[in-house]
PDB file of C-alpha atoms in Angstrom:
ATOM      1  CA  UNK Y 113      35.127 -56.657 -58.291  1.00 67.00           C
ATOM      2  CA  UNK Y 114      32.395 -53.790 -58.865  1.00 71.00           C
ATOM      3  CA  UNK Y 115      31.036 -54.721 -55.129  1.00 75.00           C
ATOM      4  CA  UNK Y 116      34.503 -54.633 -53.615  1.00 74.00           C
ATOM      5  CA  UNK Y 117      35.337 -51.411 -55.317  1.00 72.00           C
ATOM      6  CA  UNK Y 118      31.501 -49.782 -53.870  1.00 73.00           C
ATOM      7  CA  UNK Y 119      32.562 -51.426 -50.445  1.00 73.00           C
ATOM      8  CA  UNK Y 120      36.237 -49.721 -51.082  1.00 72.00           C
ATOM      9  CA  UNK Y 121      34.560 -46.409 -51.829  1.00 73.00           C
ATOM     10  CA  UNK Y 122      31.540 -46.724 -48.913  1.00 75.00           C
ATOM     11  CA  UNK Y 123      34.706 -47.385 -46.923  1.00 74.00           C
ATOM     12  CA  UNK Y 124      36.687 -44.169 -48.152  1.00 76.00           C
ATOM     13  CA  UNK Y 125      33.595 -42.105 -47.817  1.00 75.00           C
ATOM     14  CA  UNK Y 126      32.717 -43.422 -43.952  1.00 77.00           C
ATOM     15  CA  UNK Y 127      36.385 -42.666 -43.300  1.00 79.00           C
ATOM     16  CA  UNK Y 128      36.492 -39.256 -44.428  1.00 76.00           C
ATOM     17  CA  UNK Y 129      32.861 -38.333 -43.027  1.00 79.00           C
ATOM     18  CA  UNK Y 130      34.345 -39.665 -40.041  1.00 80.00           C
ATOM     19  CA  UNK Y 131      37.525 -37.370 -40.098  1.00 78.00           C
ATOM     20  CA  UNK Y 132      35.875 -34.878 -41.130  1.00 81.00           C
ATOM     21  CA  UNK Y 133      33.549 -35.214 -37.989  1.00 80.00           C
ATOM     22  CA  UNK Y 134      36.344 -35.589 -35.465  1.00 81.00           C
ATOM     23  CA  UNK Y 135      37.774 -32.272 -37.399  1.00 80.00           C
ATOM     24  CA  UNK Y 136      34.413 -30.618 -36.334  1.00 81.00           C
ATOM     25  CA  UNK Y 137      34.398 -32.134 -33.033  1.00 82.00           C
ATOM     26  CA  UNK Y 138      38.176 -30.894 -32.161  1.00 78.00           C
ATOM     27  CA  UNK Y 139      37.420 -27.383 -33.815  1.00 82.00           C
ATOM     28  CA  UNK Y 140      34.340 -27.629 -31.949  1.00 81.00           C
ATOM     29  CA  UNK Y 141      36.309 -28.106 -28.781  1.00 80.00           C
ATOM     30  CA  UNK Y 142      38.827 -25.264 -29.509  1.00 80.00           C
ATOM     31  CA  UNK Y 143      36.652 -22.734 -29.649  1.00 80.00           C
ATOM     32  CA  UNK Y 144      35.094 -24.238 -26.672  1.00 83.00           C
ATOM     33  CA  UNK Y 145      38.080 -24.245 -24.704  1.00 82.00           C
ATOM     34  CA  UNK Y 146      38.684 -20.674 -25.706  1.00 81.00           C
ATOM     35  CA  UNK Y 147      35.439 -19.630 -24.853  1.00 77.00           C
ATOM     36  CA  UNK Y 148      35.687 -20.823 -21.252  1.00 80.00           C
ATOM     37  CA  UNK Y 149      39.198 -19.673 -21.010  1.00 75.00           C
ATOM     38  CA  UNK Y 150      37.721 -15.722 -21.967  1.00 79.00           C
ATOM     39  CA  UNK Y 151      35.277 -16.263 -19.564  1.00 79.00           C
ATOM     40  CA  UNK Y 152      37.185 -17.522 -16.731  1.00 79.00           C
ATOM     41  CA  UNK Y 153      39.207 -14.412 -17.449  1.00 78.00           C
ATOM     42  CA  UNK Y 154      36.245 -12.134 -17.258  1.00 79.00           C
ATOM     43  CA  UNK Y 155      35.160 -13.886 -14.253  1.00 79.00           C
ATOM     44  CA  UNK Y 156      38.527 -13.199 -12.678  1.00 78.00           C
ATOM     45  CA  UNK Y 157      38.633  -9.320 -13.800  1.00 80.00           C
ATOM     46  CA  UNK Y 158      34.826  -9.257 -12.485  1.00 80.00           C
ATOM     47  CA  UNK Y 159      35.122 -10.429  -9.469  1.00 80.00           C
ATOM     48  CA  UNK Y 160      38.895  -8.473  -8.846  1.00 78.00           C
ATOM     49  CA  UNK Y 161      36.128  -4.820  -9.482  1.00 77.00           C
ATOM     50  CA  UNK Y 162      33.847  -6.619  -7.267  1.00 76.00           C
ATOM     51  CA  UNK Y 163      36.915  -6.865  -4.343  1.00 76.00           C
ATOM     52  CA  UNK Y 164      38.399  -3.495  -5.026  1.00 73.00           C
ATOM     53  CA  UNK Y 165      34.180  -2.031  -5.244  1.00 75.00           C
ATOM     54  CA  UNK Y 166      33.796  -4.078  -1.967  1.00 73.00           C
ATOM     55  CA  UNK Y 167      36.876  -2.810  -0.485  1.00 74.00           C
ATOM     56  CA  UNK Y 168      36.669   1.025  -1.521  1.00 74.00           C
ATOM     57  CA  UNK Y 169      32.827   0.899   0.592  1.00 75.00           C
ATOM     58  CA  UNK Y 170      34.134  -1.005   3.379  1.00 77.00           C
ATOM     59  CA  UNK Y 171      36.590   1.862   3.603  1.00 74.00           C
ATOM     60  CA  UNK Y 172      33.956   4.333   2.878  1.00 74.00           C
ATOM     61  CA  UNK Y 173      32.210   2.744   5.985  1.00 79.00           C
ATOM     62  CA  UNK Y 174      34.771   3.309   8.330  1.00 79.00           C
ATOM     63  CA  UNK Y 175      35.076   7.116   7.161  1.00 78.00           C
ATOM     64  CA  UNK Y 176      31.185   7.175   8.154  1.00 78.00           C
ATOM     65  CA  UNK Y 177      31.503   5.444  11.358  1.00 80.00           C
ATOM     66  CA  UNK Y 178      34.369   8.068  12.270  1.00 80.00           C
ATOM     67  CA  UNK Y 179      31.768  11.043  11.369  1.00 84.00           C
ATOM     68  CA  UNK Y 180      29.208   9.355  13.748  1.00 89.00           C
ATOM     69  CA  UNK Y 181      29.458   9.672  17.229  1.00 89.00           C
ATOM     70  CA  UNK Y 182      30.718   6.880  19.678  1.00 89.00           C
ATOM     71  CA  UNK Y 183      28.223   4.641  21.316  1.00 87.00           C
ATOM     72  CA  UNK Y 184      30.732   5.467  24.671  1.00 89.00           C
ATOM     73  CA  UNK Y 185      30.381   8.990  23.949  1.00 91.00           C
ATOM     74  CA  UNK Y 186      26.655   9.303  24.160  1.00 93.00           C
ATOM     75  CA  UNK Y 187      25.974   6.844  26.768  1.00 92.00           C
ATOM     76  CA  UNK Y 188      28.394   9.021  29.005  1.00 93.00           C
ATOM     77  CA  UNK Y 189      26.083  11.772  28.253  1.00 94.00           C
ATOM     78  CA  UNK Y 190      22.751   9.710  28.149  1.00 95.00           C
ATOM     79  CA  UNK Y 191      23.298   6.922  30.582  1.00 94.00           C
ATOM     80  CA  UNK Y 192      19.918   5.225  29.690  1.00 95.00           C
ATOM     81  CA  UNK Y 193      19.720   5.364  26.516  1.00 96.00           C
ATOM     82  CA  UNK Y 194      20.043   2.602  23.450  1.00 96.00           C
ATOM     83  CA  UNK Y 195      20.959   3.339  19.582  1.00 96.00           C
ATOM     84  CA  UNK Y 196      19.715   0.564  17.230  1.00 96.00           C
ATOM     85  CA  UNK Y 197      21.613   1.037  13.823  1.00 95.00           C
ATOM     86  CA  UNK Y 198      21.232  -1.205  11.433  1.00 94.00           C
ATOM     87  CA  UNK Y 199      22.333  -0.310   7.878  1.00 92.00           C
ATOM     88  CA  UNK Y 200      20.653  -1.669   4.478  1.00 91.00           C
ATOM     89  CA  UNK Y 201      24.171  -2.226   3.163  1.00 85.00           C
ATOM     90  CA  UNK Y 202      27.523  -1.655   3.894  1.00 84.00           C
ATOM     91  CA  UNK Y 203      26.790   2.214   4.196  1.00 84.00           C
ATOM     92  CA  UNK Y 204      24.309   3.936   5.512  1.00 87.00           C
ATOM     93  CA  UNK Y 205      21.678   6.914   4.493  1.00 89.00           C
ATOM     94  CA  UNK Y 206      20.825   6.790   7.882  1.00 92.00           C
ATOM     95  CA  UNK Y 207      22.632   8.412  11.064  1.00 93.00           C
ATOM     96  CA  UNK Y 208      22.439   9.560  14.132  1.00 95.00           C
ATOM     97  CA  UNK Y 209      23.890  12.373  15.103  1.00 96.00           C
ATOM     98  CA  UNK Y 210      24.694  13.882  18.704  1.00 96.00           C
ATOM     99  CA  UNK Y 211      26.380  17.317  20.109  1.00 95.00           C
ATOM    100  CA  UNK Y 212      26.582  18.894  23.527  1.00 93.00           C
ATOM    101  CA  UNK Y 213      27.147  22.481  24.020  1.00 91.00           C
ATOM    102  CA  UNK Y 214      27.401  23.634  28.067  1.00 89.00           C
ATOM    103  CA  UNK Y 215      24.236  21.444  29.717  1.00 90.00           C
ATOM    104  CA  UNK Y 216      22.121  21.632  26.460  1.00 93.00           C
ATOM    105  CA  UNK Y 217      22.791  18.083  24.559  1.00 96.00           C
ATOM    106  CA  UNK Y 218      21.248  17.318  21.208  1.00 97.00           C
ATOM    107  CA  UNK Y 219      20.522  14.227  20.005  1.00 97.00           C
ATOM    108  CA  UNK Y 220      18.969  13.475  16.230  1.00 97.00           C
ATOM    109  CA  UNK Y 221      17.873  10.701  14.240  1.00 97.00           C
ATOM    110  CA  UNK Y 222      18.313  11.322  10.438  1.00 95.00           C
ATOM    111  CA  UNK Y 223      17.364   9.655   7.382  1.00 93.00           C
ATOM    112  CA  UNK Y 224      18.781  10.718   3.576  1.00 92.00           C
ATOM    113  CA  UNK Y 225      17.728  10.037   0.275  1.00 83.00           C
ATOM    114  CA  UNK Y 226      18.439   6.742  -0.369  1.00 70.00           C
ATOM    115  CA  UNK Y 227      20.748   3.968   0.959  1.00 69.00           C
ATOM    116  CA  UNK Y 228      23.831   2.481   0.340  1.00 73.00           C
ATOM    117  CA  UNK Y 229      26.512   4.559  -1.113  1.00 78.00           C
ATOM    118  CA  UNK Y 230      24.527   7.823  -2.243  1.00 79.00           C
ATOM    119  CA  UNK Y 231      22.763   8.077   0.553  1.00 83.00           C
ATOM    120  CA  UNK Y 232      25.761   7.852   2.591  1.00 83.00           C
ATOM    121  CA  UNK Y 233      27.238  10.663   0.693  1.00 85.00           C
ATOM    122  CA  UNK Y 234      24.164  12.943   1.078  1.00 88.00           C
ATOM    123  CA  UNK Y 235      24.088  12.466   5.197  1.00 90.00           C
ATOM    124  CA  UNK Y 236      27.642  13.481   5.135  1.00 89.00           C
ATOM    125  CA  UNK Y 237      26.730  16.422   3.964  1.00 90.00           C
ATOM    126  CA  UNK Y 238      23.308  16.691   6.224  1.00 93.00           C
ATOM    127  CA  UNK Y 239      25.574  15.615   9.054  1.00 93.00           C
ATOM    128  CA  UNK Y 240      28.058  18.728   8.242  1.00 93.00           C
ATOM    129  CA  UNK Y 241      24.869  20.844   7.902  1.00 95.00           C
ATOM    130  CA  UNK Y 242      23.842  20.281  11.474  1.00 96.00           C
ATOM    131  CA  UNK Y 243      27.024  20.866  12.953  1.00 95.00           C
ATOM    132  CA  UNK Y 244      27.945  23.755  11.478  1.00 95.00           C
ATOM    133  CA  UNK Y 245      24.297  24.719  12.419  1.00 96.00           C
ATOM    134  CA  UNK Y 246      25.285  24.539  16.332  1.00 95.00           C
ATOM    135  CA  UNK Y 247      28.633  24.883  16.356  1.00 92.00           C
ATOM    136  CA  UNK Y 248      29.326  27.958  13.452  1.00 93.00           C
ATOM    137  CA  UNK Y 249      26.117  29.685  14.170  1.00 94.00           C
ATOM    138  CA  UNK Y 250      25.382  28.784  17.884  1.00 93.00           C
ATOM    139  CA  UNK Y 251      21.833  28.247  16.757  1.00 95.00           C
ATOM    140  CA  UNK Y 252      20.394  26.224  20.230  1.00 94.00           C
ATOM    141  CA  UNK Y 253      16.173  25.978  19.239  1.00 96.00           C
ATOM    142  CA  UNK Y 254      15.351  22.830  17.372  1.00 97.00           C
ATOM    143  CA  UNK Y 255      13.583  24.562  15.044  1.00 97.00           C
ATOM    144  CA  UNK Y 256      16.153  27.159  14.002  1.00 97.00           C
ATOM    145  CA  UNK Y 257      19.055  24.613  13.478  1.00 97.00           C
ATOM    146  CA  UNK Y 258      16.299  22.239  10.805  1.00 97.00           C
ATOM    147  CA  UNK Y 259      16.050  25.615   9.320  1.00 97.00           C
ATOM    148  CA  UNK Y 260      20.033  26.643   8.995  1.00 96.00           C
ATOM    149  CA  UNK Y 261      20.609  23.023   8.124  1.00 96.00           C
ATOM    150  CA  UNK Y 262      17.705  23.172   5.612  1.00 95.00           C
ATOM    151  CA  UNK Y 263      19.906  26.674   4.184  1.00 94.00           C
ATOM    152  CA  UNK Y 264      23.354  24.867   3.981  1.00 94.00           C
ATOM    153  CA  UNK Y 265      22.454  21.527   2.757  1.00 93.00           C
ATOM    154  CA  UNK Y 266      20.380  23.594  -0.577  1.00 92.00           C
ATOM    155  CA  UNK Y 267      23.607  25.939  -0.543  1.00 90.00           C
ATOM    156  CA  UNK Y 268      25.853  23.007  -1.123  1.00 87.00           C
ATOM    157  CA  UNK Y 269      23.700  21.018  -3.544  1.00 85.00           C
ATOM    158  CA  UNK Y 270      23.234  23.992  -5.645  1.00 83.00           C
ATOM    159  CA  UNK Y 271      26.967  24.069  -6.539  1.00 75.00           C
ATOM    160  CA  UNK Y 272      26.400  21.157  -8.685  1.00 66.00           C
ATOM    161  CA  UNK Y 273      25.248  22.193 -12.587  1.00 64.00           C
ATOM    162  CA  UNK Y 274      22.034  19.606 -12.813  1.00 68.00           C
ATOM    163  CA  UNK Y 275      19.496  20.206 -10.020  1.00 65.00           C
ATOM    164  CA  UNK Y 276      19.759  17.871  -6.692  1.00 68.00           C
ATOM    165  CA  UNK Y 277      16.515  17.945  -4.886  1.00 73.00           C
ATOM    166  CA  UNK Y 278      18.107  15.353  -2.094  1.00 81.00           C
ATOM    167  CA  UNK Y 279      17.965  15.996   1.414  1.00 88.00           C
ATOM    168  CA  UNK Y 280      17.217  14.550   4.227  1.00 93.00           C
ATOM    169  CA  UNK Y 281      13.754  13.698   6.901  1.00 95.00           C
ATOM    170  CA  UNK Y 282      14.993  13.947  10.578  1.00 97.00           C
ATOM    171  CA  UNK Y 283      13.820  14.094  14.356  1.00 98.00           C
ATOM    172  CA  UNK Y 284      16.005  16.393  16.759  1.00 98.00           C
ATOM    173  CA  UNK Y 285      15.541  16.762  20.556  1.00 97.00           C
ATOM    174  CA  UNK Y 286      17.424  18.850  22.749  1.00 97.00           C
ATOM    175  CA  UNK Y 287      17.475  18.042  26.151  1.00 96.00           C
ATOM    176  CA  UNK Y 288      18.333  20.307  29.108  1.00 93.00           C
ATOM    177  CA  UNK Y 289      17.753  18.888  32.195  1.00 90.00           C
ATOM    178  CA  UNK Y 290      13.907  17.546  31.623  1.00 92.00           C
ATOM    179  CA  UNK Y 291      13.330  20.486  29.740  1.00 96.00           C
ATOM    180  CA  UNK Y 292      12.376  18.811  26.104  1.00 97.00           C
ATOM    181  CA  UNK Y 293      12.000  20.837  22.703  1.00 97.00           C
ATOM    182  CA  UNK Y 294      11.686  18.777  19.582  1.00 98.00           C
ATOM    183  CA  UNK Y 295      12.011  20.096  15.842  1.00 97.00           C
ATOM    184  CA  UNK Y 296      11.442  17.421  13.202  1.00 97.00           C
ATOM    185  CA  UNK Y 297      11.465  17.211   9.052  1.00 96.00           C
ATOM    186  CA  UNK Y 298       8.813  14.149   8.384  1.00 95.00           C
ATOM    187  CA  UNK Y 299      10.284  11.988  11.390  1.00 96.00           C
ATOM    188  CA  UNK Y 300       8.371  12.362  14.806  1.00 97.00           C
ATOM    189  CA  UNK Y 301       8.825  12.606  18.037  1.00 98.00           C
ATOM    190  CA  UNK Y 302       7.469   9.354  20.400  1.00 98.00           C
ATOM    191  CA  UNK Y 303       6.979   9.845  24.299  1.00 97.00           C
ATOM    192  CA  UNK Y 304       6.403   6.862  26.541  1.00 96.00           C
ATOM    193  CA  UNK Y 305       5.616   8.494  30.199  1.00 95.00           C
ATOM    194  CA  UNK Y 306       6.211   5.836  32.908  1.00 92.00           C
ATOM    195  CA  UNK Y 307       3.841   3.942  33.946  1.00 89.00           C
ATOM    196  CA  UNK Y 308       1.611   4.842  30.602  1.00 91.00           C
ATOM    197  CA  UNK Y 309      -0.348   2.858  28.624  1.00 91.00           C
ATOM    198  CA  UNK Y 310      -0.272   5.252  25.470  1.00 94.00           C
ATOM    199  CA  UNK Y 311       2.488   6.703  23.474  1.00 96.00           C
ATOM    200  CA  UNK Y 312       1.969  10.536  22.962  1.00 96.00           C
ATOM    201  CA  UNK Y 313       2.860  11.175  19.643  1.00 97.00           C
ATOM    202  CA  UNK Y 314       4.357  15.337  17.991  1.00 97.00           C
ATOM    203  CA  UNK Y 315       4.320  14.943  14.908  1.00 96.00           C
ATOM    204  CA  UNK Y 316       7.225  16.670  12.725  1.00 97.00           C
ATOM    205  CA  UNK Y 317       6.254  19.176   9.712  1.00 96.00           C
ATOM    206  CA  UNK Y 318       5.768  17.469   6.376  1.00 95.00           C
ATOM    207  CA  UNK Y 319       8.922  19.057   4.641  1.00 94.00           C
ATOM    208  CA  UNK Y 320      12.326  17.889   4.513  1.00 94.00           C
ATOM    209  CA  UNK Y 321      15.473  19.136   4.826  1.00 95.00           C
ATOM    210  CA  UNK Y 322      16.091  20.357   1.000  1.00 91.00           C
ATOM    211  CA  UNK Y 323      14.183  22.135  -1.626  1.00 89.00           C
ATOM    212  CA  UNK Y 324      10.756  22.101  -1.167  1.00 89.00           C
ATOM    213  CA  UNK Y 325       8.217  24.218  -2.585  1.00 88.00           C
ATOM    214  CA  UNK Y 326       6.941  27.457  -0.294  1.00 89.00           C
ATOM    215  CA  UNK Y 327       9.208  26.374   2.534  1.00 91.00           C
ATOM    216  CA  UNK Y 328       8.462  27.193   6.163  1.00 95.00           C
ATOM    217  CA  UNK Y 329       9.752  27.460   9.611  1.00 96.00           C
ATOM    218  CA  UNK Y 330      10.028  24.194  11.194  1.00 97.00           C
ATOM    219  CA  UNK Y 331       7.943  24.295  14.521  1.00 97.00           C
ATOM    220  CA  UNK Y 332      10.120  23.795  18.282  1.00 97.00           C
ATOM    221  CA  UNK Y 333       7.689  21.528  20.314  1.00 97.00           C
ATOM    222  CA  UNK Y 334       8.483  22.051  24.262  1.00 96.00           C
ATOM    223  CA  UNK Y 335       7.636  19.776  26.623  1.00 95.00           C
ATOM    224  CA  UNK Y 336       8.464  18.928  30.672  1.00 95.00           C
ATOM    225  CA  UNK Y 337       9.699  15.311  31.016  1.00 95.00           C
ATOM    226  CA  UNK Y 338       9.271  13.005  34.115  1.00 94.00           C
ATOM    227  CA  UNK Y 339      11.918  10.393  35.845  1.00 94.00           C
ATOM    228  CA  UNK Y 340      11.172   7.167  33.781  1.00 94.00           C
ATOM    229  CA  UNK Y 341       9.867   8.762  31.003  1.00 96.00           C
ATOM    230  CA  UNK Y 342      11.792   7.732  27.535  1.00 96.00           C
ATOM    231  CA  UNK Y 343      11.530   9.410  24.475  1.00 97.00           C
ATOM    232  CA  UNK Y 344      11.460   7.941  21.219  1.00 98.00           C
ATOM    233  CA  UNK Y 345      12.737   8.623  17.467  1.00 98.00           C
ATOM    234  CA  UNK Y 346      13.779   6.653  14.550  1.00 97.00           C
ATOM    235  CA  UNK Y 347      13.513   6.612  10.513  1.00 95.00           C
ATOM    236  CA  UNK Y 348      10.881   4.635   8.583  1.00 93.00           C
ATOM    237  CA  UNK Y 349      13.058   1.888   8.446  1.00 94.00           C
ATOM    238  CA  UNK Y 350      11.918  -0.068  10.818  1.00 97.00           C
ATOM    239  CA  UNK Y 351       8.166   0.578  10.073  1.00 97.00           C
ATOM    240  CA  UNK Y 352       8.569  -0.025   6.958  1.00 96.00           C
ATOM    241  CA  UNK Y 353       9.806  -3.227   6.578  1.00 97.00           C
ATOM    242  CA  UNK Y 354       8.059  -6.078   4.993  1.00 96.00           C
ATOM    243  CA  UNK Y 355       7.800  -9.663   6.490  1.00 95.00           C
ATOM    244  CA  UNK Y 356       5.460 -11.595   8.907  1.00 92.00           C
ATOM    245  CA  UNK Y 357       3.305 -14.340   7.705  1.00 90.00           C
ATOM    246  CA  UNK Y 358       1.527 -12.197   5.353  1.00 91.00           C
ATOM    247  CA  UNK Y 359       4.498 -10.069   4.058  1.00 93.00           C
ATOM    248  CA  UNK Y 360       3.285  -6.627   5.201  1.00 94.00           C
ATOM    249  CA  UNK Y 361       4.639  -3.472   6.494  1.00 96.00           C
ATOM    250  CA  UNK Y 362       5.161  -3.708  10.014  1.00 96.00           C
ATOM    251  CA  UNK Y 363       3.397   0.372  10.570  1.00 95.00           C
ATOM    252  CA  UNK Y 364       4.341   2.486  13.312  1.00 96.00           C
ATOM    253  CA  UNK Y 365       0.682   0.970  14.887  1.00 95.00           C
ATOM    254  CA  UNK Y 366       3.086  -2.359  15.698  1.00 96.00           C
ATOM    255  CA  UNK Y 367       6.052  -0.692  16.822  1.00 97.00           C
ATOM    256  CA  UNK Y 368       4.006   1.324  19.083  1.00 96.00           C
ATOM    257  CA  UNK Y 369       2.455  -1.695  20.550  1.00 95.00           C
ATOM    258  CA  UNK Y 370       5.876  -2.785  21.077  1.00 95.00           C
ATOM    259  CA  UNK Y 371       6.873   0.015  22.321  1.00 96.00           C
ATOM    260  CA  UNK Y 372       4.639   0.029  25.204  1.00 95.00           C
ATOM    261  CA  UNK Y 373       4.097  -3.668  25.877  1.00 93.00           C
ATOM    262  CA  UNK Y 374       7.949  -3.567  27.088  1.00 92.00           C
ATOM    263  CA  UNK Y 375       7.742  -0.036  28.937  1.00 89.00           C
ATOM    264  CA  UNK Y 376       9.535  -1.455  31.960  1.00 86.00           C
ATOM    265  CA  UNK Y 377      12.411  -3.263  30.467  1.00 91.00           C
ATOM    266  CA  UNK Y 378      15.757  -1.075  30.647  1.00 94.00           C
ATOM    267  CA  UNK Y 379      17.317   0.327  27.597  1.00 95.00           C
ATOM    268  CA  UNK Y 380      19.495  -2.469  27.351  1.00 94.00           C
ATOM    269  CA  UNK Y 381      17.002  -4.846  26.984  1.00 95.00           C
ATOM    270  CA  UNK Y 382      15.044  -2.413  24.679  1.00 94.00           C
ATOM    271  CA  UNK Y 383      17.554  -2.373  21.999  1.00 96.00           C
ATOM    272  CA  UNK Y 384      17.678  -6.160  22.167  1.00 96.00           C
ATOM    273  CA  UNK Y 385      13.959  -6.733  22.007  1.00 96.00           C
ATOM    274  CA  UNK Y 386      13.914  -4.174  18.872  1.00 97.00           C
ATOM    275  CA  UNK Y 387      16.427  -6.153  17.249  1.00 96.00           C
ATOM    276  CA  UNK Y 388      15.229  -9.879  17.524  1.00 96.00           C
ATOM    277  CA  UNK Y 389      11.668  -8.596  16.982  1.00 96.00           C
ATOM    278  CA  UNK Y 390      13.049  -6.486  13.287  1.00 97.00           C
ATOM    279  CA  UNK Y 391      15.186  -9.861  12.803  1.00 96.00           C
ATOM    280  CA  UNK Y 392      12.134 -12.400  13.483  1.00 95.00           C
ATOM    281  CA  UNK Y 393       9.540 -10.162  11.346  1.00 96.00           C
ATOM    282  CA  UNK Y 394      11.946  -9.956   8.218  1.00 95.00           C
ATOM    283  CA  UNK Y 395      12.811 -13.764   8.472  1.00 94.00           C
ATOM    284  CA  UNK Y 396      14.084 -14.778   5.167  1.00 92.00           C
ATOM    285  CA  UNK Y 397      12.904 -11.617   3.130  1.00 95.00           C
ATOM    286  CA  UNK Y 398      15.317  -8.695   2.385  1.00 94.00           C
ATOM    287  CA  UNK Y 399      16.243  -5.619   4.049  1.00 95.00           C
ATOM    288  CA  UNK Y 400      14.213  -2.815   2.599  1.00 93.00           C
ATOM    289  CA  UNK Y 401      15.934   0.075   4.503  1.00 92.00           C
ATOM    290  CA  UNK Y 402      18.684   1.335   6.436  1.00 93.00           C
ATOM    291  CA  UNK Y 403      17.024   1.243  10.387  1.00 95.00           C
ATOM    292  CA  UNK Y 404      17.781   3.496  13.005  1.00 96.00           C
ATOM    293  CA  UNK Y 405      15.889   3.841  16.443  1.00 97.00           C
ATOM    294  CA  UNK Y 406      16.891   5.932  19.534  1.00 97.00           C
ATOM    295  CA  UNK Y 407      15.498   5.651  22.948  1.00 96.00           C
ATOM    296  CA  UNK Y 408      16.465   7.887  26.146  1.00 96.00           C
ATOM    297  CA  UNK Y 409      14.866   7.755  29.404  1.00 95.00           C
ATOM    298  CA  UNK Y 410      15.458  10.789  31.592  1.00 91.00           C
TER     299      UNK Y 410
END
């Protein structure tokens, strides 16, 4: 009797240990279940931001694309010429920008602070600058319009209440006929005569469009051009980006090299070669950069 009643308790005790477990197990599972359900839910409110976040820059995009000028436009102007844009993200800090007043046409290749969706919002305001720098003030030396520019892009930053030191490093030519002057805010100017086996380099003034301490006038570089000879300018973009077997920068030494090595191909083929070559050298590494790169032969 005494070891049937200890078998009868053991029995009692396994029983309730046992419900006691599947209580923990089930409560256990609850909480579980609620757990997954919050996060799903979070998931689902994330990734609804994400969409309307994606959605809001996409739109953003095709505002910038509307400030920029059309492909069509420029090529009607610039026959042999090639524009190899190639934004970090959806939006761009970079831009190119082109005007033509009379026979003089102007052609510029910008680069903001930043990328992505600040930097996009600073060149729209660089972008304004430079057209209200030809068009309002009927500025028509290189040199003059960086330095208007330079005046309305501080003038609208200093509206804001903290201090913006953004801005912008550009290259601007202005072509009239082969008549060449060049004006540029960090970004140079590249010339590739025809036939040549060097690229002759003027190099911009080492301030950019912004606030910068003991400010100058931007020097107008003028130059006669040749049939066949193409001019050259671009951000740091495409010099700067890392990849190859070592993971380096690829340095405007390279693109120079490049530049030359294919002096004969048309602009066309230019624009491709710049792009497989950026593609190839980056392989699986990321974009560092927003890329822009203009060529025009005369």
């Amino acid at each position: 009797n005494d070891r049937q009643a200890a078998y009868n308790i053991a029995a009692f005790v396994g029983i309730g240990l046992l419900v006691l477990l599947a209580l923990a197990i089930f409560r256990s599972y609850v909480q579980k279940r609620k757990a997954n359900d919050s996060l799903t839910e979070k998931n689902h409110i994330i990734n609804q931001k994400n969409q309307d976040i994606t959605a809001s820059i996409t739109y953003a995009k095709n505002i910038q694309e509307s400030i920029l000028p059309s492909v069509e436009t420029i090529r009607k102007e610039l026959p042999k010429s090639f524009i190899y844009f190639d934004p970090r993200d959806i939006v761009s800090g970079d831009f190119y920008w082109f005007n033509k007043v009379d026979d003089i046409i102007y052609i510029a290749a910008a680069d903001c602070t930043g990328h992505g969706v600040p930097g996009a919002m600073v060149s729209v305001i660089c972008n304004n600058g430079l057209n209200r720098s030809v068009r309002e003030h009927g500025l028509t030396t290189p040199g003059k319009i960086l330095e208007k520019t330079r005046e309305i892009v501080i003038q609208e930053f200093e509206k804001s209440e903290e201090e913006v030191r953004d801005g912008m490093d550009v290259a601007l030519c202005c072509l009239e006929g082969k008549k060449l002057s060049y004006a540029g805010a960090h970004n140079p100017l590249w010339i590739l005569r025809k036939g040549a086996s060097e690229i002759e380099e003027y190099k911009a003034d080492k301030q950019p469009i912004g606030k910068f301490v003991n400010p100058l006038p931007y020097q107008t570089h003028e130059l006669e051009l040749n049939s066949g000879d193409t001019l050259f300018i671009f951000s740091d973009g495409y010099v700067d980006q890392f990849g190859g077997e070592k993971g380096k920068k690829f340095k405007p030494k390279a693109l120079k090299q490049l530049l030359i090595e294919n002096e004969g191909r048309s602009m066309a083929e230019y624009h491709q070669m710049l792009e497989e070559n950026f593609h190839r050298w980056k392989g699986n590494l990321e974009q560092v950069d927003d890329v822009c790169v203009i060529g025009v032969r005369v």
